[in-house]
mmCIF file of C-alpha atoms and ligand atoms in Angstrom:
data_model
loop_
_atom_site.group_PDB
_atom_site.id
_atom_site.type_symbol
_atom_site.label_atom_id
_atom_site.label_comp_id
_atom_site.label_asym_id
_atom_site.label_seq_id
_atom_site.Cartn_x
_atom_site.Cartn_y
_atom_site.Cartn_z
ATOM 1 C CA MET A 823 1.265 14.888 -13.729
ATOM 2 C CA THR A 824 0.854 16.180 -10.375
ATOM 3 C CA ASN A 825 -1.909 14.407 -8.083
ATOM 4 C CA ARG A 826 -4.068 16.976 -8.543
ATOM 5 C CA ARG A 827 -3.891 17.561 -12.159
ATOM 6 C CA PHE A 828 -4.513 13.674 -12.378
ATOM 7 C CA ALA A 829 -7.405 13.883 -10.476
ATOM 8 C CA ALA A 830 -8.779 16.671 -12.532
ATOM 9 C CA ALA A 831 -8.268 14.421 -15.656
ATOM 10 C CA VAL A 832 -10.206 11.469 -14.134
ATOM 11 C CA ALA A 833 -12.881 13.713 -12.886
ATOM 12 C CA ALA A 834 -13.273 14.903 -16.652
ATOM 13 C CA ALA A 835 -12.998 11.098 -18.059
ATOM 14 C CA SER A 836 -15.891 10.170 -15.642
ATOM 15 C CA LEU A 837 -17.837 12.850 -16.938
ATOM 16 C CA VAL A 838 -17.514 11.477 -20.572
ATOM 17 C CA VAL A 839 -18.314 8.189 -19.022
ATOM 18 C CA SER A 840 -21.456 9.009 -17.082
ATOM 19 C CA GLY A 841 -22.836 10.947 -20.017
ATOM 20 C CA PHE A 842 -22.545 7.690 -21.981
ATOM 21 C CA VAL A 843 -24.137 5.696 -19.329
ATOM 22 C CA ALA A 844 -27.174 8.039 -19.241
ATOM 23 C CA THR A 845 -28.019 7.138 -23.110
ATOM 24 C CA ALA A 846 -26.658 3.580 -23.297
ATOM 25 C CA THR A 847 -28.645 0.414 -22.344
ATOM 26 C CA VAL A 848 -26.505 -2.284 -20.669
ATOM 27 C CA HIS A 849 -27.382 -5.757 -20.784
ATOM 28 C CA ALA A 850 -24.789 -7.289 -18.913
ATOM 29 C CA ALA A 851 -25.648 -10.684 -17.336
ATOM 30 C CA GLY A 852 -22.610 -11.036 -14.998
ATOM 31 C CA PRO A 853 -20.521 -8.482 -13.513
ATOM 32 C CA GLN A 854 -18.636 -5.986 -16.086
ATOM 33 C CA VAL A 855 -15.513 -5.574 -13.673
ATOM 34 C CA GLY A 856 -13.986 -7.956 -11.384
ATOM 35 C CA VAL A 857 -11.554 -7.366 -8.564
ATOM 36 C CA VAL A 858 -9.503 -9.630 -6.591
ATOM 37 C CA LEU A 859 -8.135 -8.315 -3.297
ATOM 38 C CA PRO A 860 -5.173 -10.095 -1.587
ATOM 39 C CA ASP A 861 -6.167 -10.778 2.066
ATOM 40 C CA SER A 862 -7.350 -9.082 5.122
ATOM 41 C CA ALA A 863 -4.657 -9.506 7.679
ATOM 42 C CA SER A 864 -1.386 -8.004 6.093
ATOM 43 C CA SER A 865 -3.091 -4.683 6.582
ATOM 44 C CA PRO A 866 -6.501 -3.304 7.171
ATOM 45 C CA ARG A 867 -6.317 -1.243 4.001
ATOM 46 C CA TRP A 868 -7.737 -3.845 1.491
ATOM 47 C CA VAL A 869 -10.948 -4.166 3.734
ATOM 48 C CA THR A 870 -11.470 -0.789 5.099
ATOM 49 C CA ASP A 871 -10.273 1.430 2.345
ATOM 50 C CA ASP A 872 -9.630 -0.170 -1.269
ATOM 51 C CA GLN A 873 -12.668 -2.087 -1.240
ATOM 52 C CA PRO A 874 -15.323 0.328 -0.320
ATOM 53 C CA LEU A 875 -13.483 2.916 -2.317
ATOM 54 C CA LEU A 876 -13.889 0.933 -5.468
ATOM 55 C CA GLU A 877 -17.412 0.138 -4.918
ATOM 56 C CA LYS A 878 -18.246 3.778 -4.545
ATOM 57 C CA ALA A 879 -16.322 4.613 -7.962
ATOM 58 C CA PHE A 880 -18.192 1.687 -9.892
ATOM 59 C CA LYS A 881 -21.531 2.663 -8.454
ATOM 60 C CA ALA A 882 -21.065 6.083 -9.535
ATOM 61 C CA ALA A 883 -20.371 5.084 -12.911
ATOM 62 C CA GLY A 884 -23.063 2.541 -13.281
ATOM 63 C CA VAL A 885 -20.727 -0.399 -13.933
ATOM 64 C CA THR A 886 -21.355 -3.724 -12.622
ATOM 65 C CA TYR A 887 -18.792 -5.425 -10.351
ATOM 66 C CA ASP A 888 -17.689 -8.368 -8.401
ATOM 67 C CA ILE A 889 -15.043 -7.861 -5.692
ATOM 68 C CA LYS A 890 -13.564 -10.713 -3.846
ATOM 69 C CA ASN A 891 -10.835 -11.230 -1.294
ATOM 70 C CA ALA A 892 -8.331 -14.049 -1.467
ATOM 71 C CA SER A 893 -7.758 -14.120 2.098
ATOM 72 C CA GLY A 894 -4.041 -14.686 1.380
ATOM 73 C CA SER A 895 -4.643 -18.118 -0.516
ATOM 74 C CA ILE A 896 -3.038 -18.278 -3.900
ATOM 75 C CA PRO A 897 -5.370 -21.123 -4.967
ATOM 76 C CA THR A 898 -8.296 -18.832 -3.697
ATOM 77 C CA PHE A 899 -6.946 -15.906 -5.666
ATOM 78 C CA THR A 900 -6.808 -17.998 -8.922
ATOM 79 C CA THR A 901 -10.167 -19.671 -8.215
ATOM 80 C CA ASP A 902 -11.862 -16.382 -7.798
ATOM 81 C CA ALA A 903 -10.264 -14.860 -10.880
ATOM 82 C CA GLN A 904 -10.972 -17.697 -13.137
ATOM 83 C CA ALA A 905 -14.927 -17.605 -11.890
ATOM 84 C CA MET A 906 -14.831 -13.894 -12.897
ATOM 85 C CA LEU A 907 -13.545 -14.610 -16.204
ATOM 86 C CA THR A 908 -16.246 -17.397 -16.831
ATOM 87 C CA GLU A 909 -18.734 -15.096 -15.752
ATOM 88 C CA GLY A 910 -17.756 -12.815 -18.711
ATOM 89 C CA VAL A 911 -16.219 -9.840 -17.019
ATOM 90 C CA LYS A 912 -14.596 -7.240 -19.239
ATOM 91 C CA VAL A 913 -12.053 -6.146 -16.907
ATOM 92 C CA LEU A 914 -9.947 -7.514 -14.225
ATOM 93 C CA ILE A 915 -8.290 -5.822 -11.424
ATOM 94 C CA LEU A 916 -5.922 -7.939 -9.642
ATOM 95 C CA VAL A 917 -3.662 -7.381 -6.463
ATOM 96 C CA ASN A 918 -1.460 -10.418 -6.794
ATOM 97 C CA LEU A 919 -0.103 -12.565 -3.802
ATOM 98 C CA ASP A 920 2.919 -13.387 -6.080
ATOM 99 C CA SER A 921 3.851 -12.874 -9.470
ATOM 100 C CA PRO A 922 3.832 -16.325 -11.241
ATOM 101 C CA SER A 923 -0.018 -17.124 -10.205
ATOM 102 C CA SER A 924 -0.918 -13.596 -10.963
ATOM 103 C CA ALA A 925 0.651 -13.881 -14.179
ATOM 104 C CA ALA A 926 -0.852 -17.336 -15.478
ATOM 105 C CA VAL A 927 -4.326 -15.439 -14.591
ATOM 106 C CA GLU A 928 -3.366 -12.639 -16.974
ATOM 107 C CA ALA A 929 -2.184 -14.849 -19.708
ATOM 108 C CA THR A 930 -5.785 -16.450 -19.512
ATOM 109 C CA ALA A 931 -7.368 -13.047 -19.547
ATOM 110 C CA LYS A 932 -5.483 -12.120 -22.600
ATOM 111 C CA LYS A 933 -6.178 -15.097 -24.319
ATOM 112 C CA GLN A 934 -9.886 -14.580 -23.779
ATOM 113 C CA GLY A 935 -9.720 -10.752 -24.769
ATOM 114 C CA VAL A 936 -10.096 -9.499 -21.236
ATOM 115 C CA ALA A 937 -8.101 -6.437 -20.187
ATOM 116 C CA THR A 938 -6.354 -6.733 -16.874
ATOM 117 C CA ILE A 939 -5.039 -3.986 -14.404
ATOM 118 C CA ASP A 940 -2.490 -4.666 -11.868
ATOM 119 C CA TYR A 941 -3.677 -2.656 -8.772
ATOM 120 C CA ASP A 942 -0.658 -1.639 -6.148
ATOM 121 C CA ARG A 943 1.364 -4.379 -6.723
ATOM 122 C CA LEU A 944 3.156 -5.125 -10.473
ATOM 123 C CA THR A 945 2.815 -8.631 -11.619
ATOM 124 C CA LEU A 946 6.615 -9.267 -12.987
ATOM 125 C CA GLY A 947 6.337 -11.153 -16.272
ATOM 126 C CA GLY A 948 2.615 -10.401 -16.369
ATOM 127 C CA SER A 949 0.662 -8.981 -19.254
ATOM 128 C CA ALA A 950 -1.505 -6.393 -17.459
ATOM 129 C CA ASN A 951 -2.726 -3.790 -19.852
ATOM 130 C CA TYR A 952 -2.330 -1.186 -16.959
ATOM 131 C CA TYR A 953 -0.604 -0.827 -13.562
ATOM 132 C CA VAL A 954 -1.859 1.605 -10.741
ATOM 133 C CA SER A 955 0.014 2.384 -7.696
ATOM 134 C CA PHE A 956 1.979 4.787 -5.785
ATOM 135 C CA ASP A 957 5.650 5.544 -6.527
ATOM 136 C CA ASN A 958 6.820 2.757 -4.225
ATOM 137 C CA VAL A 959 10.541 3.883 -4.264
ATOM 138 C CA ALA A 960 9.301 7.262 -2.963
ATOM 139 C CA VAL A 961 7.350 5.380 -0.287
ATOM 140 C CA GLY A 962 10.524 3.791 0.921
ATOM 141 C CA VAL A 963 12.589 7.071 0.820
ATOM 142 C CA LEU A 964 9.911 8.557 2.962
ATOM 143 C CA GLN A 965 10.323 5.715 5.301
ATOM 144 C CA GLY A 966 13.817 6.162 5.485
ATOM 145 C CA LYS A 967 13.898 9.760 5.900
ATOM 146 C CA GLY A 968 11.479 9.620 8.767
ATOM 147 C CA ILE A 969 13.872 7.153 10.352
ATOM 148 C CA VAL A 970 17.088 9.173 9.903
ATOM 149 C CA ALA A 971 15.174 12.598 11.247
ATOM 150 C CA CYS A 972 13.959 10.296 14.304
ATOM 151 C CA LEU A 973 17.614 9.070 15.091
ATOM 152 C CA LYS A 974 18.988 12.623 14.693
ATOM 153 C CA ALA A 975 16.258 13.762 17.141
ATOM 154 C CA HIS A 976 17.063 11.018 19.677
ATOM 155 C CA LYS A 977 20.726 12.176 19.048
ATOM 156 C CA VAL A 978 22.087 8.826 18.517
ATOM 157 C CA ALA A 979 25.765 8.831 17.777
ATOM 158 C CA HIS A 980 26.021 5.456 16.079
ATOM 159 C CA PRO A 981 22.936 4.019 15.655
ATOM 160 C CA ARG A 982 21.975 0.109 15.840
ATOM 161 C CA VAL A 983 19.269 -0.644 13.323
ATOM 162 C CA VAL A 984 17.191 -3.441 12.030
ATOM 163 C CA TYR A 985 15.243 -3.853 8.660
ATOM 164 C CA LEU A 986 12.082 -5.725 8.890
ATOM 165 C CA ASN A 987 10.889 -6.032 5.169
ATOM 166 C CA GLY A 988 7.883 -6.841 3.594
ATOM 167 C CA ALA A 989 7.005 -10.143 1.604
ATOM 168 C CA PRO A 990 9.658 -11.279 -0.747
ATOM 169 C CA THR A 991 7.009 -12.253 -3.077
ATOM 170 C CA ASP A 992 5.751 -8.618 -3.332
ATOM 171 C CA ASN A 993 7.360 -6.598 -5.927
ATOM 172 C CA ASN A 994 6.540 -3.541 -3.535
ATOM 173 C CA ALA A 995 8.333 -4.784 -0.901
ATOM 174 C CA THR A 996 11.440 -4.697 -2.965
ATOM 175 C CA LEU A 997 10.914 -1.270 -4.030
ATOM 176 C CA PHE A 998 10.144 0.065 -0.699
ATOM 177 C CA LYS A 999 13.488 -1.507 0.586
ATOM 178 C CA GLN A 1000 15.311 0.027 -2.200
ATOM 179 C CA GLY A 1001 13.827 3.465 -1.015
ATOM 180 C CA TYR A 1002 14.801 3.243 2.896
ATOM 181 C CA ALA A 1003 18.233 1.566 1.935
ATOM 182 C CA SER A 1004 19.054 4.562 -0.106
ATOM 183 C CA GLN A 1005 18.436 6.748 3.082
ATOM 184 C CA VAL A 1006 19.327 4.770 5.849
ATOM 185 C CA GLY A 1007 22.607 2.986 4.347
ATOM 186 C CA PRO A 1008 24.486 6.158 3.752
ATOM 187 C CA TYR A 1009 23.504 7.568 7.095
ATOM 188 C CA LEU A 1010 24.848 4.323 8.933
ATOM 189 C CA LYS A 1011 27.947 4.566 7.012
ATOM 190 C CA ALA A 1012 28.437 8.411 7.722
ATOM 191 C CA THR A 1013 27.836 7.718 11.594
ATOM 192 C CA GLY A 1014 29.633 4.737 12.078
ATOM 193 C CA GLY A 1015 26.197 3.060 12.845
ATOM 194 C CA LYS A 1016 25.374 -0.711 12.088
ATOM 195 C CA LEU A 1017 22.759 -2.632 10.305
ATOM 196 C CA LEU A 1018 22.458 -5.665 12.749
ATOM 197 C CA SER A 1019 20.005 -7.770 10.937
ATOM 198 C CA ASP A 1020 17.935 -7.459 7.328
ATOM 199 C CA LYS A 1021 14.783 -9.768 7.506
ATOM 200 C CA SER A 1022 11.752 -10.222 5.307
ATOM 201 C CA VAL A 1023 8.354 -11.413 6.529
ATOM 202 C CA ALA A 1024 6.556 -13.925 4.437
ATOM 203 C CA ASN A 1025 3.283 -12.815 3.475
ATOM 204 C CA TRP A 1026 3.579 -9.654 5.296
ATOM 205 C CA ASP A 1027 2.257 -11.910 8.349
ATOM 206 C CA ASN A 1028 1.893 -9.701 11.153
ATOM 207 C CA THR A 1029 2.294 -12.383 13.563
ATOM 208 C CA LEU A 1030 5.275 -13.829 12.045
ATOM 209 C CA ALA A 1031 6.884 -10.305 12.131
ATOM 210 C CA GLY A 1032 6.750 -10.226 15.975
ATOM 211 C CA THR A 1033 8.455 -13.576 15.978
ATOM 212 C CA ILE A 1034 11.202 -12.338 13.736
ATOM 213 C CA PHE A 1035 11.373 -8.799 15.421
ATOM 214 C CA GLU A 1036 11.905 -10.685 19.045
ATOM 215 C CA GLN A 1037 14.870 -12.657 17.262
ATOM 216 C CA GLN A 1038 16.289 -9.140 15.903
ATOM 217 C CA LEU A 1039 16.150 -7.586 19.422
ATOM 218 C CA THR A 1040 17.996 -10.571 20.667
ATOM 219 C CA THR A 1041 20.663 -10.527 17.889
ATOM 220 C CA ALA A 1042 20.805 -6.737 18.835
ATOM 221 C CA GLY A 1043 21.520 -7.614 22.576
ATOM 222 C CA GLY A 1044 18.506 -5.686 23.561
ATOM 223 C CA LYS A 1045 20.202 -2.453 22.248
ATOM 224 C CA LEU A 1046 18.370 -1.003 19.172
ATOM 225 C CA ASP A 1047 17.808 2.616 18.086
ATOM 226 C CA ALA A 1048 15.779 1.933 15.010
ATOM 227 C CA VAL A 1049 13.466 -0.626 13.236
ATOM 228 C CA VAL A 1050 12.910 0.213 9.675
ATOM 229 C CA SER A 1051 9.742 -1.468 9.004
ATOM 230 C CA ALA A 1052 7.822 -1.745 5.697
ATOM 231 C CA ASN A 1053 4.218 -1.242 6.982
ATOM 232 C CA GLU A 1054 2.318 -0.608 10.182
ATOM 233 C CA GLY A 1055 1.028 -4.272 10.307
ATOM 234 C CA LEU A 1056 5.043 -5.222 10.899
ATOM 235 C CA GLY A 1057 5.964 -1.948 12.783
ATOM 236 C CA LEU A 1058 3.065 -2.558 15.326
ATOM 237 C CA ALA A 1059 4.104 -5.893 15.839
ATOM 238 C CA ALA A 1060 7.776 -4.809 16.619
ATOM 239 C CA VAL A 1061 6.381 -2.290 18.941
ATOM 240 C CA ALA A 1062 4.436 -4.909 20.810
ATOM 241 C CA VAL A 1063 7.740 -6.422 21.403
ATOM 242 C CA LEU A 1064 9.417 -3.075 22.260
ATOM 243 C CA LYS A 1065 6.595 -2.419 24.889
ATOM 244 C CA LYS A 1066 7.408 -5.692 26.730
ATOM 245 C CA ASN A 1067 10.983 -4.629 27.086
ATOM 246 C CA ASN A 1068 10.361 -0.820 27.896
ATOM 247 C CA LEU A 1069 11.739 0.072 24.960
ATOM 248 C CA ASN A 1070 8.687 1.612 22.820
ATOM 249 C CA GLY A 1071 9.019 5.310 22.242
ATOM 250 C CA LYS A 1072 13.093 5.098 22.615
ATOM 251 C CA THR A 1073 13.405 3.342 19.574
ATOM 252 C CA CYS A 1074 12.422 4.780 16.168
ATOM 253 C CA VAL A 1075 9.760 2.623 14.144
ATOM 254 C CA SER A 1076 8.348 3.334 10.635
ATOM 255 C CA GLY A 1077 5.208 2.213 9.151
ATOM 256 C CA GLN A 1078 2.817 2.628 6.090
ATOM 257 C CA ASP A 1079 -0.793 2.769 5.331
ATOM 258 C CA ALA A 1080 -1.817 5.293 8.140
ATOM 259 C CA SER A 1081 -4.417 2.899 9.630
ATOM 260 C CA ALA A 1082 -6.148 4.223 12.762
ATOM 261 C CA ALA A 1083 -4.182 2.206 14.597
ATOM 262 C CA GLY A 1084 -0.917 3.044 12.849
ATOM 263 C CA LEU A 1085 -1.646 6.948 13.372
ATOM 264 C CA ALA A 1086 -2.695 6.350 16.932
ATOM 265 C CA ALA A 1087 0.919 4.723 17.588
ATOM 266 C CA ILE A 1088 2.251 7.893 15.857
ATOM 267 C CA LEU A 1089 0.315 10.211 18.336
ATOM 268 C CA THR A 1090 1.404 8.042 21.497
ATOM 269 C CA GLY A 1091 5.090 7.908 20.057
ATOM 270 C CA ASP A 1092 5.244 4.265 19.442
ATOM 271 C CA LEU A 1093 5.924 4.755 15.799
ATOM 272 C CA SER A 1094 8.134 7.637 14.737
ATOM 273 C CA ASN A 1095 6.714 7.886 11.190
ATOM 274 C CA THR A 1096 4.583 6.510 8.788
ATOM 275 C CA VAL A 1097 3.244 7.018 5.029
ATOM 276 C CA TYR A 1098 -0.176 8.065 4.005
ATOM 277 C CA LYS A 1099 -0.933 6.903 0.474
ATOM 278 C CA PRO A 1100 -4.642 8.604 -0.342
ATOM 279 C CA ILE A 1101 -6.157 5.323 -1.341
ATOM 280 C CA SER A 1102 -9.273 7.255 -2.888
ATOM 281 C CA GLN A 1103 -6.776 8.396 -5.790
ATOM 282 C CA GLU A 1104 -5.648 4.911 -6.333
ATOM 283 C CA ALA A 1105 -9.226 3.542 -6.306
ATOM 284 C CA ASN A 1106 -10.585 6.226 -8.660
ATOM 285 C CA GLY A 1107 -7.439 5.764 -10.841
ATOM 286 C CA ALA A 1108 -7.928 2.012 -11.324
ATOM 287 C CA ALA A 1109 -11.780 2.400 -11.497
ATOM 288 C CA SER A 1110 -11.414 5.144 -14.126
ATOM 289 C CA LEU A 1111 -9.352 2.842 -16.205
ATOM 290 C CA ALA A 1112 -11.706 -0.127 -16.017
ATOM 291 C CA ILE A 1113 -14.539 2.045 -16.747
ATOM 292 C CA SER A 1114 -13.023 3.294 -19.791
ATOM 293 C CA LEU A 1115 -12.277 -0.305 -20.936
ATOM 294 C CA VAL A 1116 -15.764 -1.303 -20.300
ATOM 295 C CA LYS A 1117 -17.010 1.646 -22.120
ATOM 296 C CA GLY A 1118 -14.688 2.197 -24.891
ATOM 297 C CA THR A 1119 -13.704 5.688 -24.066
ATOM 298 C CA LYS A 1120 -10.212 7.066 -23.459
ATOM 299 C CA ALA A 1121 -8.148 5.694 -20.466
ATOM 300 C CA VAL A 1122 -6.168 8.331 -18.317
ATOM 301 C CA THR A 1123 -2.664 7.461 -17.271
ATOM 302 C CA ASN A 1124 0.347 9.610 -16.074
ATOM 303 C CA GLY A 1125 3.229 7.532 -16.631
ATOM 304 C CA SER A 1126 4.539 4.156 -17.131
ATOM 305 C CA VAL A 1127 6.951 1.524 -15.765
ATOM 306 C CA LYS A 1128 9.289 -1.338 -16.899
ATOM 307 C CA ASP A 1129 9.078 -4.795 -16.420
ATOM 308 C CA GLY A 1130 11.959 -6.093 -18.183
ATOM 309 C CA ALA A 1131 11.647 -5.169 -21.834
ATOM 310 C CA ARG A 1132 7.795 -4.480 -21.281
ATOM 311 C CA THR A 1133 6.477 -0.957 -20.725
ATOM 312 C CA VAL A 1134 3.043 -0.870 -18.705
ATOM 313 C CA PRO A 1135 1.085 2.382 -19.006
ATOM 314 C CA SER A 1136 0.426 3.412 -15.452
ATOM 315 C CA VAL A 1137 -1.250 5.665 -12.937
ATOM 316 C CA LEU A 1138 1.659 6.442 -10.444
ATOM 317 C CA LEU A 1139 0.311 8.351 -7.292
ATOM 318 C CA ILE A 1140 2.499 10.660 -4.598
ATOM 319 C CA PRO A 1141 2.544 9.341 -0.998
ATOM 320 C CA THR A 1142 2.858 11.676 2.087
ATOM 321 C CA THR A 1143 4.993 11.118 5.132
ATOM 322 C CA ILE A 1144 3.358 11.485 8.352
ATOM 323 C CA THR A 1145 4.507 12.352 11.886
ATOM 324 C CA LYS A 1146 3.010 13.599 15.147
ATOM 325 C CA LYS A 1147 3.110 16.885 13.442
ATOM 326 C CA ASN A 1148 0.725 16.183 10.667
ATOM 327 C CA VAL A 1149 -1.561 13.290 11.689
ATOM 328 C CA GLU A 1150 -4.215 15.988 11.238
ATOM 329 C CA VAL A 1151 -3.629 15.688 7.379
ATOM 330 C CA THR A 1152 -5.423 12.465 7.068
ATOM 331 C CA VAL A 1153 -8.465 13.933 9.089
ATOM 332 C CA LYS A 1154 -8.556 17.039 6.776
ATOM 333 C CA ASP A 1155 -8.703 14.617 3.749
ATOM 334 C CA LYS A 1156 -11.549 12.600 5.337
ATOM 335 C CA PHE A 1157 -9.308 9.592 4.974
ATOM 336 C CA ARG A 1158 -9.824 8.831 8.799
ATOM 337 C CA THR A 1159 -11.918 10.365 11.643
ATOM 338 C CA ALA A 1160 -10.443 12.131 14.626
ATOM 339 C CA ALA A 1161 -12.953 9.789 16.479
ATOM 340 C CA GLU A 1162 -11.521 6.510 15.368
ATOM 341 C CA ILE A 1163 -7.786 7.461 15.883
ATOM 342 C CA CYS A 1164 -8.513 9.311 19.280
ATOM 343 C CA ALA A 1165 -10.559 6.272 20.499
ATOM 344 C CA ILE A 1166 -6.989 4.117 20.321
ATOM 345 C CA ALA A 1167 -4.629 7.040 21.165
ATOM 346 C CA GLY A 1168 -6.724 8.511 24.038
ATOM 347 C CA ALA A 1169 -8.078 12.068 24.177
ATOM 348 C CA ALA A 1170 -4.917 13.314 25.607
ATOM 349 C CA ALA A 1171 -2.564 12.424 22.720
ATOM 350 C CA CYS A 1172 -4.960 13.789 20.370
ATOM 351 C CA ALA A 1173 -5.337 17.221 21.972
ATOM 352 C CA ALA A 1174 -1.396 17.494 22.336
ATOM 353 C CA ASN A 1175 -1.313 17.223 18.779
ATOM 354 C CA GLY A 1176 -4.166 19.144 17.551
ATOM 355 C CA VAL A 1177 -6.236 16.238 16.197
ATOM 356 C CA LYS A 1178 -9.948 17.054 16.256
HETATM 357 C C1 BGC B 616 1.065 -2.467 -0.114
HETATM 358 C C2 BGC B 616 1.002 -1.981 1.360
HETATM 359 C C3 BGC B 616 0.509 -3.082 2.225
HETATM 360 C C4 BGC B 616 1.315 -4.293 2.043
HETATM 361 C C5 BGC B 616 0.741 -5.648 2.640
HETATM 362 C C6 BGC B 616 1.997 -3.592 -0.277
HETATM 363 O O1 BGC B 616 1.982 -4.152 -1.337
HETATM 364 O O2 BGC B 616 1.823 -1.506 -0.787
HETATM 365 O O3 BGC B 616 0.057 -0.631 1.505
HETATM 366 O O4 BGC B 616 0.569 -2.573 3.464
HETATM 367 O O5 BGC B 616 1.364 -4.593 0.640
HETATM 368 O O6 BGC B 616 -0.675 -5.710 2.269
#
């Protein structure tokens, strides 16, 4: 199903749901839906995008909710989720910090007859009823294609490249790498280029990414053509180091999330390419499933994923690549405002690229 057809199906399902709300009397003491988000430091998205968009969807459907942020702590994640189960939620939406801790929460929820939804990150070995995310291999493919296009534009004969991967505990990081390696690997082979370093960043920690990248730049002897970085937090950490060495803009760097800072860095040329994931589709997809589970109406999915022998019914969405040429897409979509991007990028960079 295309994104547009999926959005239409969700809208139709919500109509049924809102019709139901109008006539039903709800006597819920605690919240009906619980959400645990992972942190607020690995990417601004969880606080600036996911949380408000989920809140908006629940409010529109008249469903009560509680949204907590685990602040990067697995004990906090577990305590928050357990507290929501004690409060009597009907559905738990989880963005895991690692699979084992999330699988444990899901097992407890299942025992209590509470449905669970893996949001953005699949819990390996878990028991979630649904999974809502983007096609994360496709995200990585876009990142890799963007890096290859940048290397070509810079006319680099034998590219010297490093990988700055996401958290090894996040299944998405594995999928992103699978995607970008499928593009960059063969290009390096074809051009006689080199992958000089391949490092993962625990917890997607942006500060740690800077330290790791400094070492990578040293390993490369200060001569580097591209940093394949799994998100903007990591990419911008690399850019800060490149800046100190007057290498920003000359080195291709990828990102993901289309944050205001990330898009500004695209406009100034510090990042070569990033990935825009329309989070409203993801939040609405998960909220619709949760609302259906609460109300007992039909749940809308558009695919499934495999986790070992288990098949998880899923909502899978399509990402978009962003370069200087199409930053404007995120503004037209009302995902970002020109004002917030241009406050960081500067008016000249915005004017030069038609962002208004
Ligand atoms: C998400 C990315 C995010 C990263 C760090 C991944 O699982 O898909 O959007 O940048 O986690 O929070």
